[in-house]
């Protein structure tokens, strides 16, 4: 079982940037595909980005493409999400999770070992 802890959220103005990090415990982190999701108030949790175990393959939601970049450092057991050109609609709690069935899946039911989340607020 992998335990995940997100950090890096905060308040930023529209057009700004944030870098989220997800620290994983457990020696087998490098074997897992990973993903980032987000959940805004009153909305379902939605897929943002995912990455395979090696870091060579990624997948993004349409809203994240061109603005967000997912990466990982297996030596440090971390997965990151660089978010640029942020918009007010990016405001949400952001979660990282283990992609149980593969990085190419985008539904939350395919992910587990969720972290506690980190709040991102983008002001207009």
mmCIF file of N, CA and C in Angstrom:
data_model
loop_
_atom_site.group_PDB
_atom_site.id
_atom_site.type_symbol
_atom_site.label_atom_id
_atom_site.label_comp_id
_atom_site.label_asym_id
_atom_site.label_seq_id
_atom_site.Cartn_x
_atom_site.Cartn_y
_atom_site.Cartn_z
ATOM 1 N N UNK A 1 0.843 -1.194 0.000
ATOM 2 C CA UNK A 1 0.000 0.000 0.000
ATOM 3 C C UNK A 1 0.877 1.242 0.000
ATOM 4 N N UNK A 2 0.570 2.159 -0.894
ATOM 5 C CA UNK A 2 1.291 3.428 -0.984
ATOM 6 C C UNK A 2 0.491 4.496 -0.253
ATOM 7 N N UNK A 3 1.167 5.308 0.541
ATOM 8 C CA UNK A 3 0.517 6.451 1.186
ATOM 9 C C UNK A 3 1.009 7.730 0.538
ATOM 10 N N UNK A 4 0.072 8.626 0.266
ATOM 11 C CA UNK A 4 0.366 9.817 -0.528
ATOM 12 C C UNK A 4 0.049 11.080 0.256
ATOM 13 N N UNK A 5 0.908 12.093 0.126
ATOM 14 C CA UNK A 5 0.700 13.381 0.783
ATOM 15 C C UNK A 5 0.955 14.488 -0.232
ATOM 16 N N UNK A 6 -0.089 15.266 -0.526
ATOM 17 C CA UNK A 6 0.031 16.373 -1.470
ATOM 18 C C UNK A 6 0.441 17.660 -0.752
ATOM 19 N N UNK A 7 1.106 18.538 -1.497
ATOM 20 C CA UNK A 7 1.472 19.859 -0.990
ATOM 21 C C UNK A 7 1.629 20.813 -2.152
ATOM 22 N N UNK A 8 1.760 22.106 -1.816
ATOM 23 C CA UNK A 8 2.033 23.098 -2.847
ATOM 24 C C UNK A 8 0.851 23.943 -3.264
ATOM 25 N N UNK A 9 -0.329 23.640 -2.727
ATOM 26 C CA UNK A 9 -1.488 24.450 -3.072
ATOM 27 C C UNK A 9 -1.412 25.828 -2.449
ATOM 28 N N UNK A 10 -2.344 26.677 -2.852
ATOM 29 C CA UNK A 10 -2.369 28.032 -2.305
ATOM 30 C C UNK A 10 -3.279 28.926 -3.095
ATOM 31 N N UNK A 11 -3.167 30.216 -2.814
ATOM 32 C CA UNK A 11 -3.953 31.240 -3.491
ATOM 33 C C UNK A 11 -3.072 31.946 -4.511
ATOM 34 N N UNK A 12 -3.551 32.045 -5.739
ATOM 35 C CA UNK A 12 -2.783 32.672 -6.804
ATOM 36 C C UNK A 12 -3.737 33.455 -7.699
ATOM 37 N N UNK A 13 -3.229 34.509 -8.304
ATOM 38 C CA UNK A 13 -4.051 35.282 -9.237
ATOM 39 C C UNK A 13 -4.135 34.589 -10.581
ATOM 40 N N UNK A 14 -5.195 34.870 -11.298
ATOM 41 C CA UNK A 14 -5.349 34.323 -12.637
ATOM 42 C C UNK A 14 -4.132 34.675 -13.481
ATOM 43 N N UNK A 15 -3.669 33.681 -14.238
ATOM 44 C CA UNK A 15 -2.470 33.852 -15.044
ATOM 45 C C UNK A 15 -1.198 33.416 -14.356
ATOM 46 N N UNK A 16 -1.300 33.155 -13.068
ATOM 47 C CA UNK A 16 -0.132 32.739 -12.298
ATOM 48 C C UNK A 16 0.134 31.247 -12.395
ATOM 49 N N UNK A 17 1.115 30.800 -11.609
ATOM 50 C CA UNK A 17 1.552 29.402 -11.646
ATOM 51 C C UNK A 17 1.649 28.833 -10.242
ATOM 52 N N UNK A 18 1.487 27.531 -10.160
ATOM 53 C CA UNK A 18 1.720 26.778 -8.940
ATOM 54 C C UNK A 18 2.315 25.430 -9.304
ATOM 55 N N UNK A 19 3.086 24.895 -8.387
ATOM 56 C CA UNK A 19 3.635 23.552 -8.573
ATOM 57 C C UNK A 19 3.196 22.692 -7.398
ATOM 58 N N UNK A 20 2.416 21.672 -7.702
ATOM 59 C CA UNK A 20 1.963 20.734 -6.680
ATOM 60 C C UNK A 20 2.905 19.545 -6.627
ATOM 61 N N UNK A 21 3.088 19.026 -5.422
ATOM 62 C CA UNK A 21 3.906 17.839 -5.244
ATOM 63 C C UNK A 21 3.123 16.785 -4.478
ATOM 64 N N UNK A 22 3.448 15.555 -4.752
ATOM 65 C CA UNK A 22 2.827 14.421 -4.075
ATOM 66 C C UNK A 22 3.966 13.501 -3.643
ATOM 67 N N UNK A 23 4.120 13.361 -2.336
ATOM 68 C CA UNK A 23 5.164 12.507 -1.782
ATOM 69 C C UNK A 23 4.574 11.147 -1.432
ATOM 70 N N UNK A 24 5.252 10.103 -1.860
ATOM 71 C CA UNK A 24 4.757 8.743 -1.643
ATOM 72 C C UNK A 24 5.673 7.982 -0.708
ATOM 73 N N UNK A 25 5.062 7.204 0.136
ATOM 74 C CA UNK A 25 5.830 6.297 0.994
ATOM 75 C C UNK A 25 5.768 4.908 0.380
ATOM 76 N N UNK A 26 6.752 4.116 0.684
ATOM 77 C CA UNK A 26 6.766 2.765 0.138
ATOM 78 C C UNK A 26 7.841 2.595 -0.904
ATOM 79 N N UNK A 27 8.486 1.457 -0.883
ATOM 80 C CA UNK A 27 9.627 1.232 -1.768
ATOM 81 C C UNK A 27 9.222 0.955 -3.201
ATOM 82 N N UNK A 28 7.941 0.640 -3.456
ATOM 83 C CA UNK A 28 7.549 0.241 -4.803
ATOM 84 C C UNK A 28 6.916 1.377 -5.595
ATOM 85 N N UNK A 29 7.145 2.627 -5.176
ATOM 86 C CA UNK A 29 6.538 3.771 -5.870
ATOM 87 C C UNK A 29 6.858 3.737 -7.352
ATOM 88 N N UNK A 30 8.075 3.393 -7.709
ATOM 89 C CA UNK A 30 8.504 3.436 -9.110
ATOM 90 C C UNK A 30 7.777 2.416 -9.981
ATOM 91 N N UNK A 31 7.054 1.517 -9.370
ATOM 92 C CA UNK A 31 6.312 0.521 -10.144
ATOM 93 C C UNK A 31 4.913 0.989 -10.519
ATOM 94 N N UNK A 32 4.469 2.123 -9.942
ATOM 95 C CA UNK A 32 3.085 2.558 -10.119
ATOM 96 C C UNK A 32 2.942 3.685 -11.135
ATOM 97 N N UNK A 33 1.912 3.569 -11.967
ATOM 98 C CA UNK A 33 1.459 4.729 -12.707
ATOM 99 C C UNK A 33 0.709 5.622 -11.708
ATOM 100 N N UNK A 34 0.744 6.939 -11.959
ATOM 101 C CA UNK A 34 0.159 7.885 -11.001
ATOM 102 C C UNK A 34 -0.733 8.891 -11.720
ATOM 103 N N UNK A 35 -1.640 9.496 -10.961
ATOM 104 C CA UNK A 35 -2.522 10.490 -11.556
ATOM 105 C C UNK A 35 -2.833 11.634 -10.611
ATOM 106 N N UNK A 36 -3.262 12.741 -11.201
ATOM 107 C CA UNK A 36 -3.770 13.898 -10.464
ATOM 108 C C UNK A 36 -5.240 14.096 -10.854
ATOM 109 N N UNK A 37 -6.043 14.351 -9.844
ATOM 110 C CA UNK A 37 -7.450 14.680 -10.033
ATOM 111 C C UNK A 37 -7.738 15.973 -9.289
ATOM 112 N N UNK A 38 -8.911 16.535 -9.535
ATOM 113 C CA UNK A 38 -9.325 17.712 -8.774
ATOM 114 C C UNK A 38 -10.831 17.657 -8.550
ATOM 115 N N UNK A 39 -11.250 18.342 -7.491
ATOM 116 C CA UNK A 39 -12.666 18.388 -7.167
ATOM 117 C C UNK A 39 -13.028 19.778 -6.690
ATOM 118 N N UNK A 40 -13.908 20.428 -7.445
ATOM 119 C CA UNK A 40 -14.418 21.739 -7.070
ATOM 120 C C UNK A 40 -15.688 21.556 -6.240
ATOM 121 N N UNK A 41 -16.055 22.560 -5.445
ATOM 122 C CA UNK A 41 -17.263 22.444 -4.615
ATOM 123 C C UNK A 41 -18.502 22.133 -5.441
ATOM 124 N N UNK A 42 -19.240 21.119 -5.025
ATOM 125 C CA UNK A 42 -20.470 20.756 -5.704
ATOM 126 C C UNK A 42 -20.290 19.996 -6.999
ATOM 127 N N UNK A 43 -19.046 19.654 -7.321
ATOM 128 C CA UNK A 43 -18.773 18.941 -8.570
ATOM 129 C C UNK A 43 -18.115 17.601 -8.293
ATOM 130 N N UNK A 44 -18.172 16.724 -9.285
ATOM 131 C CA UNK A 44 -17.516 15.429 -9.166
ATOM 132 C C UNK A 44 -16.008 15.583 -9.310
ATOM 133 N N UNK A 45 -15.297 14.624 -8.736
ATOM 134 C CA UNK A 45 -13.850 14.604 -8.893
ATOM 135 C C UNK A 45 -13.525 14.289 -10.355
ATOM 136 N N UNK A 46 -12.630 15.088 -10.935
ATOM 137 C CA UNK A 46 -12.319 14.917 -12.352
ATOM 138 C C UNK A 46 -10.829 14.719 -12.593
ATOM 139 N N UNK A 47 -10.557 13.983 -13.644
ATOM 140 C CA UNK A 47 -9.183 13.680 -14.050
ATOM 141 C C UNK A 47 -8.480 14.940 -14.537
ATOM 142 N N UNK A 48 -7.204 15.073 -14.173
ATOM 143 C CA UNK A 48 -6.384 16.184 -14.646
ATOM 144 C C UNK A 48 -5.230 15.681 -15.509
ATOM 145 N N UNK A 49 -4.430 14.763 -14.958
ATOM 146 C CA UNK A 49 -3.256 14.284 -15.679
ATOM 147 C C UNK A 49 -2.794 12.978 -15.058
ATOM 148 N N UNK A 50 -2.041 12.203 -15.833
ATOM 149 C CA UNK A 50 -1.481 10.958 -15.323
ATOM 150 C C UNK A 50 -0.145 10.694 -15.997
ATOM 151 N N UNK A 51 0.610 9.788 -15.394
ATOM 152 C CA UNK A 51 1.951 9.491 -15.881
ATOM 153 C C UNK A 51 2.257 8.028 -15.618
ATOM 154 N N UNK A 52 2.983 7.404 -16.533
ATOM 155 C CA UNK A 52 3.296 5.999 -16.340
ATOM 156 C C UNK A 52 4.448 5.843 -15.355
ATOM 157 N N UNK A 53 4.778 4.613 -15.008
ATOM 158 C CA UNK A 53 5.761 4.343 -13.956
ATOM 159 C C UNK A 53 7.145 4.908 -14.293
ATOM 160 N N UNK A 54 7.471 4.966 -15.606
ATOM 161 C CA UNK A 54 8.805 5.411 -16.004
ATOM 162 C C UNK A 54 8.893 6.921 -16.185
ATOM 163 N N UNK A 55 7.743 7.565 -16.301
ATOM 164 C CA UNK A 55 7.737 8.998 -16.574
ATOM 165 C C UNK A 55 7.779 9.343 -18.054
ATOM 166 N N UNK A 56 7.768 8.351 -18.915
ATOM 167 C CA UNK A 56 7.911 8.602 -20.344
ATOM 168 C C UNK A 56 6.580 8.804 -21.063
ATOM 169 N N UNK A 57 5.485 8.412 -20.440
ATOM 170 C CA UNK A 57 4.175 8.555 -21.072
ATOM 171 C C UNK A 57 3.220 9.295 -20.138
ATOM 172 N N UNK A 58 2.517 10.221 -20.720
ATOM 173 C CA UNK A 58 1.601 11.052 -19.938
ATOM 174 C C UNK A 58 0.249 11.166 -20.639
ATOM 175 N N UNK A 59 -0.731 11.588 -19.880
ATOM 176 C CA UNK A 59 -2.073 11.790 -20.399
ATOM 177 C C UNK A 59 -2.658 13.006 -19.693
ATOM 178 N N UNK A 60 -3.379 13.849 -20.423
ATOM 179 C CA UNK A 60 -3.926 15.080 -19.861
ATOM 180 C C UNK A 60 -5.403 15.240 -20.241
ATOM 181 N N UNK A 61 -6.135 15.899 -19.356
ATOM 182 C CA UNK A 61 -7.482 16.299 -19.714
ATOM 183 C C UNK A 61 -7.386 17.446 -20.725
ATOM 184 N N UNK A 62 -8.461 17.689 -21.410
ATOM 185 C CA UNK A 62 -8.464 18.788 -22.382
ATOM 186 C C UNK A 62 -8.180 20.121 -21.691
ATOM 187 N N UNK A 63 -8.699 20.300 -20.481
ATOM 188 C CA UNK A 63 -8.503 21.576 -19.787
ATOM 189 C C UNK A 63 -7.071 21.754 -19.315
ATOM 190 N N UNK A 64 -6.329 20.670 -19.151
ATOM 191 C CA UNK A 64 -4.956 20.742 -18.666
ATOM 192 C C UNK A 64 -3.919 20.811 -19.792
ATOM 193 N N UNK A 65 -4.267 20.331 -20.945
ATOM 194 C CA UNK A 65 -3.315 20.292 -22.061
ATOM 195 C C UNK A 65 -2.784 21.678 -22.378
ATOM 196 N N UNK A 66 -1.474 21.759 -22.504
ATOM 197 C CA UNK A 66 -0.845 23.020 -22.869
ATOM 198 C C UNK A 66 -0.582 23.954 -21.710
ATOM 199 N N UNK A 67 -1.184 23.686 -20.556
ATOM 200 C CA UNK A 67 -0.983 24.544 -19.380
ATOM 201 C C UNK A 67 -0.335 23.798 -18.212
ATOM 202 N N UNK A 68 -0.659 22.521 -18.063
ATOM 203 C CA UNK A 68 -0.158 21.740 -16.936
ATOM 204 C C UNK A 68 0.853 20.707 -17.432
ATOM 205 N N UNK A 69 1.817 20.375 -16.578
ATOM 206 C CA UNK A 69 2.801 19.345 -16.890
ATOM 207 C C UNK A 69 2.967 18.428 -15.687
ATOM 208 N N UNK A 70 2.772 17.142 -15.921
ATOM 209 C CA UNK A 70 2.981 16.156 -14.863
ATOM 210 C C UNK A 70 4.365 15.547 -15.036
ATOM 211 N N UNK A 71 5.019 15.298 -13.928
ATOM 212 C CA UNK A 71 6.351 14.687 -13.965
ATOM 213 C C UNK A 71 6.536 13.879 -12.685
ATOM 214 N N UNK A 72 7.600 13.091 -12.661
ATOM 215 C CA UNK A 72 7.877 12.297 -11.480
ATOM 216 C C UNK A 72 9.367 12.144 -11.274
ATOM 217 N N UNK A 73 9.735 11.908 -10.042
ATOM 218 C CA UNK A 73 11.125 11.628 -9.682
ATOM 219 C C UNK A 73 11.098 10.359 -8.839
ATOM 220 N N UNK A 74 11.403 9.241 -9.442
ATOM 221 C CA UNK A 74 11.305 7.969 -8.718
ATOM 222 C C UNK A 74 12.367 7.845 -7.629
ATOM 223 N N UNK A 75 13.466 8.545 -7.787
ATOM 224 C CA UNK A 75 14.503 8.500 -6.751
ATOM 225 C C UNK A 75 14.030 9.199 -5.477
ATOM 226 N N UNK A 76 13.133 10.175 -5.636
ATOM 227 C CA UNK A 76 12.617 10.921 -4.496
ATOM 228 C C UNK A 76 11.187 10.524 -4.124
ATOM 229 N N UNK A 77 10.640 9.564 -4.838
ATOM 230 C CA UNK A 77 9.260 9.112 -4.577
ATOM 231 C C UNK A 77 8.262 10.253 -4.650
ATOM 232 N N UNK A 78 8.375 11.073 -5.674
ATOM 233 C CA UNK A 78 7.457 12.196 -5.820
ATOM 234 C C UNK A 78 6.886 12.269 -7.239
ATOM 235 N N UNK A 79 5.696 12.786 -7.315
ATOM 236 C CA UNK A 79 5.079 13.124 -8.593
ATOM 237 C C UNK A 79 4.595 14.565 -8.474
ATOM 238 N N UNK A 80 4.819 15.344 -9.510
ATOM 239 C CA UNK A 80 4.528 16.774 -9.467
ATOM 240 C C UNK A 80 3.562 17.181 -10.563
ATOM 241 N N UNK A 81 2.917 18.301 -10.338
ATOM 242 C CA UNK A 81 2.037 18.886 -11.338
ATOM 243 C C UNK A 81 2.353 20.376 -11.415
ATOM 244 N N UNK A 82 3.008 20.770 -12.501
ATOM 245 C CA UNK A 82 3.296 22.181 -12.752
ATOM 246 C C UNK A 82 2.094 22.784 -13.460
ATOM 247 N N UNK A 83 1.520 23.813 -12.864
ATOM 248 C CA UNK A 83 0.321 24.426 -13.419
ATOM 249 C C UNK A 83 0.619 25.871 -13.782
ATOM 250 N N UNK A 84 0.500 26.194 -15.060
ATOM 251 C CA UNK A 84 0.755 27.542 -15.561
ATOM 252 C C UNK A 84 -0.523 28.154 -16.118
ATOM 253 N N UNK A 85 -0.506 29.455 -16.274
ATOM 254 C CA UNK A 85 -1.644 30.187 -16.841
ATOM 255 C C UNK A 85 -2.943 29.767 -16.154
ATOM 256 N N UNK A 86 -2.932 29.813 -14.848
ATOM 257 C CA UNK A 86 -4.080 29.353 -14.076
ATOM 258 C C UNK A 86 -5.297 30.247 -14.293
ATOM 259 N N UNK A 87 -6.468 29.617 -14.222
ATOM 260 C CA UNK A 87 -7.742 30.294 -14.422
ATOM 261 C C UNK A 87 -8.615 30.101 -13.179
ATOM 262 N N UNK A 88 -9.562 30.980 -12.955
ATOM 263 C CA UNK A 88 -10.458 30.793 -11.796
ATOM 264 C C UNK A 88 -11.148 29.435 -11.792
ATOM 265 N N UNK A 89 -11.438 28.900 -12.961
ATOM 266 C CA UNK A 89 -12.100 27.588 -13.029
ATOM 267 C C UNK A 89 -11.183 26.435 -12.644
ATOM 268 N N UNK A 90 -9.901 26.707 -12.417
ATOM 269 C CA UNK A 90 -8.982 25.682 -11.913
ATOM 270 C C UNK A 90 -9.081 25.545 -10.392
ATOM 271 N N UNK A 91 -9.836 26.411 -9.758
ATOM 272 C CA UNK A 91 -9.996 26.356 -8.314
ATOM 273 C C UNK A 91 -10.639 25.035 -7.900
ATOM 274 N N UNK A 92 -9.956 24.315 -7.014
ATOM 275 C CA UNK A 92 -10.416 22.992 -6.592
ATOM 276 C C UNK A 92 -9.443 22.441 -5.562
ATOM 277 N N UNK A 93 -9.834 21.337 -4.962
ATOM 278 C CA UNK A 93 -8.889 20.544 -4.179
ATOM 279 C C UNK A 93 -8.259 19.542 -5.142
ATOM 280 N N UNK A 94 -6.944 19.477 -5.138
ATOM 281 C CA UNK A 94 -6.208 18.605 -6.048
ATOM 282 C C UNK A 94 -5.689 17.395 -5.268
ATOM 283 N N UNK A 95 -5.891 16.217 -5.875
ATOM 284 C CA UNK A 95 -5.518 14.954 -5.260
ATOM 285 C C UNK A 95 -4.579 14.164 -6.173
ATOM 286 N N UNK A 96 -3.635 13.472 -5.573
ATOM 287 C CA UNK A 96 -2.886 12.487 -6.346
ATOM 288 C C UNK A 96 -3.347 11.092 -5.929
ATOM 289 N N UNK A 97 -3.129 10.138 -6.808
ATOM 290 C CA UNK A 97 -3.598 8.778 -6.563
ATOM 291 C C UNK A 97 -2.793 7.801 -7.404
ATOM 292 N N UNK A 98 -2.856 6.554 -7.004
ATOM 293 C CA UNK A 98 -2.200 5.479 -7.749
ATOM 294 C C UNK A 98 -3.147 4.991 -8.840
ATOM 295 N N UNK A 99 -2.627 4.916 -10.056
ATOM 296 C CA UNK A 99 -3.412 4.412 -11.183
ATOM 297 C C UNK A 99 -3.360 2.898 -11.155
ATOM 298 N N UNK A 100 -4.335 2.308 -10.508
ATOM 299 C CA UNK A 100 -4.347 0.866 -10.289
ATOM 300 C C UNK A 100 -4.318 0.082 -11.596
ATOM 301 N N UNK A 101 -5.015 0.588 -12.615
ATOM 302 C CA UNK A 101 -5.163 -0.179 -13.859
ATOM 303 C C UNK A 101 -4.380 0.400 -15.034
ATOM 304 N N UNK A 102 -3.625 1.464 -14.795
ATOM 305 C CA UNK A 102 -2.861 2.030 -15.900
ATOM 306 C C UNK A 102 -3.090 3.516 -16.067
ATOM 307 N N UNK A 103 -2.066 4.242 -16.490
ATOM 308 C CA UNK A 103 -2.115 5.701 -16.553
ATOM 309 C C UNK A 103 -3.115 6.210 -17.589
ATOM 310 N N UNK A 104 -3.500 5.366 -18.554
ATOM 311 C CA UNK A 104 -4.354 5.819 -19.648
ATOM 312 C C UNK A 104 -5.824 5.904 -19.240
ATOM 313 N N UNK A 105 -6.165 5.378 -18.064
ATOM 314 C CA UNK A 105 -7.534 5.477 -17.580
ATOM 315 C C UNK A 105 -7.746 6.821 -16.907
ATOM 316 N N UNK A 106 -8.932 7.382 -17.083
ATOM 317 C CA UNK A 106 -9.192 8.719 -16.553
ATOM 318 C C UNK A 106 -10.306 8.756 -15.516
ATOM 319 N N UNK A 107 -10.980 7.635 -15.275
ATOM 320 C CA UNK A 107 -12.057 7.639 -14.284
ATOM 321 C C UNK A 107 -11.496 7.342 -12.909
ATOM 322 N N UNK A 108 -12.022 8.031 -11.919
ATOM 323 C CA UNK A 108 -11.483 7.893 -10.564
ATOM 324 C C UNK A 108 -11.621 6.480 -10.011
ATOM 325 N N UNK A 109 -12.568 5.701 -10.532
ATOM 326 C CA UNK A 109 -12.732 4.322 -10.045
ATOM 327 C C UNK A 109 -11.522 3.446 -10.373
ATOM 328 N N UNK A 110 -10.678 3.904 -11.297
ATOM 329 C CA UNK A 110 -9.482 3.155 -11.686
ATOM 330 C C UNK A 110 -8.272 3.536 -10.841
ATOM 331 N N UNK A 111 -8.489 4.378 -9.841
ATOM 332 C CA UNK A 111 -7.396 4.881 -9.020
ATOM 333 C C UNK A 111 -7.677 4.589 -7.547
ATOM 334 N N UNK A 112 -6.622 4.448 -6.758
ATOM 335 C CA UNK A 112 -6.804 4.280 -5.326
ATOM 336 C C UNK A 112 -5.615 4.867 -4.576
ATOM 337 N N UNK A 113 -5.589 4.621 -3.260
ATOM 338 C CA UNK A 113 -4.550 5.159 -2.373
ATOM 339 C C UNK A 113 -4.509 6.673 -2.439
ATOM 340 N N UNK A 114 -5.643 7.324 -2.378
ATOM 341 C CA UNK A 114 -5.758 8.770 -2.531
ATOM 342 C C UNK A 114 -5.075 9.507 -1.374
ATOM 343 N N UNK A 115 -4.451 10.650 -1.709
ATOM 344 C CA UNK A 115 -3.947 11.540 -0.668
ATOM 345 C C UNK A 115 -5.084 12.364 -0.089
ATOM 346 N N UNK A 116 -4.751 13.273 0.827
ATOM 347 C CA UNK A 116 -5.772 14.083 1.503
ATOM 348 C C UNK A 116 -6.156 15.323 0.704
ATOM 349 N N UNK A 117 -5.364 15.656 -0.305
ATOM 350 C CA UNK A 117 -5.676 16.781 -1.172
ATOM 351 C C UNK A 117 -5.003 18.067 -0.744
ATOM 352 N N UNK A 118 -4.839 18.981 -1.693
ATOM 353 C CA UNK A 118 -4.299 20.307 -1.418
ATOM 354 C C UNK A 118 -5.157 21.327 -2.167
ATOM 355 N N UNK A 119 -5.519 22.403 -1.480
ATOM 356 C CA UNK A 119 -6.432 23.397 -2.034
ATOM 357 C C UNK A 119 -5.709 24.351 -2.962
ATOM 358 N N UNK A 120 -6.258 24.544 -4.148
ATOM 359 C CA UNK A 120 -5.782 25.548 -5.093
ATOM 360 C C UNK A 120 -6.922 26.539 -5.326
ATOM 361 N N UNK A 121 -6.636 27.822 -5.105
ATOM 362 C CA UNK A 121 -7.626 28.865 -5.320
ATOM 363 C C UNK A 121 -7.043 29.899 -6.269
ATOM 364 N N UNK A 122 -7.739 30.139 -7.356
ATOM 365 C CA UNK A 122 -7.287 31.102 -8.358
ATOM 366 C C UNK A 122 -8.277 32.271 -8.368
ATOM 367 N N UNK A 123 -7.769 33.443 -8.050
ATOM 368 C CA UNK A 123 -8.624 34.631 -8.008
ATOM 369 C C UNK A 123 -8.607 35.346 -9.355
ATOM 370 N N UNK A 124 -9.720 35.969 -9.664
ATOM 371 C CA UNK A 124 -9.823 36.668 -10.954
ATOM 372 C C UNK A 124 -9.349 38.108 -10.847
#
